[in-house]
Amino acid sequence: MTDTVDQQIIRRLQGEFPLVSAPYRVLADEIGIAEAELLARLQRMKTAGILRKMGAVLQHRVAGFHGNALCCWQVPAAAVAGVVAQLVGRPAISHVYLRQPQEQWPYNLYTVFHAHTREECLAQIERTAQELNLTDYRVLFSRKNWKRSQLVLLRESSEE
């Protein structure tokens, strides 16, 4: 469980990360704790599974990745674990989801592929389908992006 200091840390980490030579010192000063305490709390939250990772957020379109698609796969239930194990390590795939298939839409496994071009993205999807022996799938390219924002789970109490 988190205390109020942990919650302050989480709130602060959901914002911009200081791009300075000693970012954790800056964060600790803003929160009002010692840098060593901040690092210890981050390590504890990581060990407890509260904090999974910290990293840069790439604006993929600005970085030149314009071929982005949601690929919907129909995978037999008995094969899902093996297929997922092979999908999660592929660098072109950012997301892998399992969902309940519906009567009119039988796809149960969803992946998001990223490539520089639409053609490159399709080639990656086709190669993946071939390598994993998957024949029933649909590719949905984005037409327009209306919202893409960071999920903020803990807000200041005045914002909640």
Short mmCIF file of C-alpha atoms in Angstrom, two decimals:
data_model
loop_
_atom_site.label_atom_id
_atom_site.label_comp_id
_atom_site.label_asym_id
_atom_site.label_seq_id
_atom_site.Cartn_x
_atom_site.Cartn_y
_atom_site.Cartn_z
CA MET A 1 0.00 0.00 0.00
CA THR A 2 1.16 3.53 -0.64
CA ASP A 3 1.36 6.38 1.83
CA THR A 4 0.94 10.08 1.08
CA VAL A 5 4.62 10.51 0.13
CA ASP A 6 4.37 7.61 -2.34
CA GLN A 7 1.26 9.23 -3.79
CA GLN A 8 3.14 12.53 -4.18
CA ILE A 9 5.93 10.66 -5.97
CA ILE A 10 3.46 8.93 -8.32
CA ARG A 11 1.68 12.22 -9.06
CA ARG A 12 4.98 13.93 -9.85
CA LEU A 13 6.25 11.09 -12.04
CA GLN A 14 3.08 11.28 -14.14
CA GLY A 15 4.24 14.71 -15.32
CA GLU A 16 7.31 15.82 -17.21
CA PHE A 17 10.60 14.24 -16.16
CA PRO A 18 13.32 16.84 -15.48
CA LEU A 19 15.93 16.77 -18.25
CA VAL A 20 18.86 17.76 -16.06
CA SER A 21 22.05 16.06 -14.90
CA ALA A 22 20.52 15.06 -11.53
CA PRO A 23 16.79 14.50 -12.20
CA TYR A 24 16.11 12.46 -9.06
CA ARG A 25 17.57 15.22 -6.87
CA VAL A 26 15.23 17.73 -8.56
CA LEU A 27 12.24 15.42 -8.08
CA ALA A 28 13.14 14.78 -4.43
CA ASP A 29 13.50 18.52 -3.77
CA GLU A 30 10.10 19.19 -5.36
CA ILE A 31 8.48 16.50 -3.21
CA GLY A 32 10.36 17.57 -0.07
CA ILE A 33 12.36 14.41 0.64
CA ALA A 34 15.99 13.33 0.30
CA GLU A 35 17.15 11.90 -3.02
CA ALA A 36 18.13 8.62 -1.29
CA GLU A 37 14.62 8.29 0.15
CA LEU A 38 13.08 8.91 -3.28
CA LEU A 39 15.26 6.22 -4.85
CA ALA A 40 14.48 3.76 -2.03
CA ARG A 41 10.75 4.38 -2.39
CA LEU A 42 10.92 3.94 -6.17
CA GLN A 43 12.78 0.65 -5.71
CA ARG A 44 10.23 -0.52 -3.13
CA MET A 45 7.32 0.39 -5.45
CA LYS A 46 9.01 -1.47 -8.32
CA THR A 47 9.62 -4.56 -6.16
CA ALA A 48 5.98 -4.45 -4.99
CA GLY A 49 4.74 -4.22 -8.59
CA ILE A 50 3.20 -0.77 -8.07
CA LEU A 51 5.69 0.83 -10.45
CA ARG A 52 6.37 -1.23 -13.55
CA LYS A 53 8.77 0.99 -15.46
CA MET A 54 9.83 4.54 -16.18
CA GLY A 55 10.76 5.59 -19.66
CA ALA A 56 10.52 8.06 -22.49
CA VAL A 57 7.28 8.41 -24.43
CA LEU A 58 7.96 8.47 -28.16
CA GLN A 59 5.62 10.46 -30.39
CA HIS A 60 5.72 7.76 -33.06
CA ARG A 61 4.26 9.82 -35.91
CA VAL A 62 6.66 12.70 -35.27
CA ALA A 63 9.50 10.14 -35.20
CA GLY A 64 8.51 8.96 -38.69
CA PHE A 65 6.34 5.92 -37.92
CA HIS A 66 3.33 6.54 -40.17
CA GLY A 67 2.35 2.91 -40.85
CA ASN A 68 0.43 1.98 -37.70
CA ALA A 69 -2.27 -0.66 -37.57
CA LEU A 70 -4.41 -2.64 -35.20
CA CYS A 71 -4.31 -6.27 -36.26
CA CYS A 72 -7.17 -8.49 -35.11
CA TRP A 73 -6.41 -12.22 -35.04
CA GLN A 74 -8.65 -15.24 -34.63
CA VAL A 75 -6.53 -17.64 -32.58
CA PRO A 76 -7.81 -20.96 -31.18
CA ALA A 77 -7.97 -20.82 -27.38
CA ALA A 78 -5.50 -23.68 -27.02
CA ALA A 79 -2.92 -21.80 -29.12
CA VAL A 80 -3.23 -18.34 -27.53
CA ALA A 81 -0.44 -18.73 -24.95
CA GLY A 82 2.07 -19.94 -27.53
CA VAL A 83 1.13 -17.25 -30.04
CA VAL A 84 1.31 -14.50 -27.41
CA ALA A 85 4.73 -15.72 -26.29
CA GLN A 86 5.99 -15.21 -29.85
CA LEU A 87 4.28 -11.84 -30.36
CA VAL A 88 5.40 -10.00 -27.23
CA GLY A 89 9.08 -9.97 -28.17
CA ARG A 90 8.61 -8.47 -31.62
CA PRO A 91 9.92 -4.90 -31.78
CA ALA A 92 7.27 -3.72 -34.27
CA ILE A 93 4.45 -4.61 -31.84
CA SER A 94 3.65 -2.23 -28.99
CA HIS A 95 0.47 -3.82 -27.59
CA VAL A 96 -0.94 -7.35 -27.35
CA TYR A 97 -4.49 -7.79 -26.01
CA LEU A 98 -6.74 -10.80 -25.49
CA ARG A 99 -10.46 -10.07 -25.69
CA GLN A 100 -13.67 -12.04 -25.74
CA PRO A 101 -14.73 -12.77 -29.35
CA GLN A 102 -18.26 -11.81 -30.38
CA GLU A 103 -20.71 -13.58 -32.65
CA GLN A 104 -20.33 -11.05 -35.46
CA TRP A 105 -16.61 -10.42 -34.80
CA PRO A 106 -14.70 -13.64 -34.02
CA TYR A 107 -11.30 -12.07 -33.34
CA ASN A 108 -9.85 -12.62 -29.89
CA LEU A 109 -6.24 -11.43 -30.07
CA TYR A 110 -5.26 -7.86 -30.92
CA THR A 111 -1.84 -6.39 -31.69
CA VAL A 112 -0.69 -2.90 -32.59
CA PHE A 113 2.04 -2.77 -35.25
CA HIS A 114 4.22 0.27 -35.99
CA ALA A 115 6.35 0.86 -39.10
CA HIS A 116 7.65 3.77 -41.15
CA THR A 117 5.18 3.13 -43.97
CA ARG A 118 1.86 1.39 -44.47
CA GLU A 119 3.55 -1.07 -46.85
CA GLU A 120 6.25 -1.92 -44.31
CA CYS A 121 3.57 -2.43 -41.65
CA LEU A 122 1.59 -4.79 -43.90
CA ALA A 123 4.76 -6.73 -44.71
CA GLN A 124 5.48 -7.17 -40.99
CA ILE A 125 1.93 -8.35 -40.35
CA GLU A 126 2.03 -10.80 -43.27
CA ARG A 127 5.42 -12.12 -42.13
CA THR A 128 4.08 -12.57 -38.60
CA ALA A 129 0.98 -14.37 -39.87
CA GLN A 130 3.12 -16.70 -41.96
CA GLU A 131 5.64 -17.44 -39.21
CA LEU A 132 2.90 -18.17 -36.66
CA ASN A 133 0.65 -19.98 -39.13
CA LEU A 134 -2.24 -17.56 -38.54
CA THR A 135 -4.64 -17.27 -41.44
CA ASP A 136 -7.70 -15.45 -40.09
CA TYR A 137 -6.94 -11.82 -39.31
CA ARG A 138 -8.00 -8.27 -40.15
CA VAL A 139 -5.81 -5.18 -40.41
CA LEU A 140 -7.24 -1.83 -39.36
CA PHE A 141 -5.16 1.25 -40.17
CA SER A 142 -5.81 4.50 -38.33
CA ARG A 143 -7.50 7.15 -40.43
CA LYS A 144 -7.39 9.96 -37.89
CA ASN A 145 -6.13 10.35 -34.33
CA TRP A 146 -8.39 12.50 -32.14
CA LYS A 147 -6.91 11.78 -28.75
CA ARG A 148 -3.71 10.27 -27.50
CA SER A 149 -2.74 11.24 -24.00
CA GLN A 150 -0.99 9.90 -20.96
CA LEU A 151 -3.21 8.17 -18.45
CA VAL A 152 -3.08 10.00 -15.12
CA LEU A 153 -4.22 7.73 -12.30
CA LEU A 154 -3.54 9.91 -9.25
CA ARG A 155 -4.46 13.57 -9.39
CA GLU A 156 -4.24 16.35 -6.84
CA SER A 157 -7.33 16.13 -4.61
CA SER A 158 -8.71 19.37 -6.11
CA GLU A 159 -8.69 17.71 -9.57
CA GLU A 160 -10.32 14.39 -8.55
#
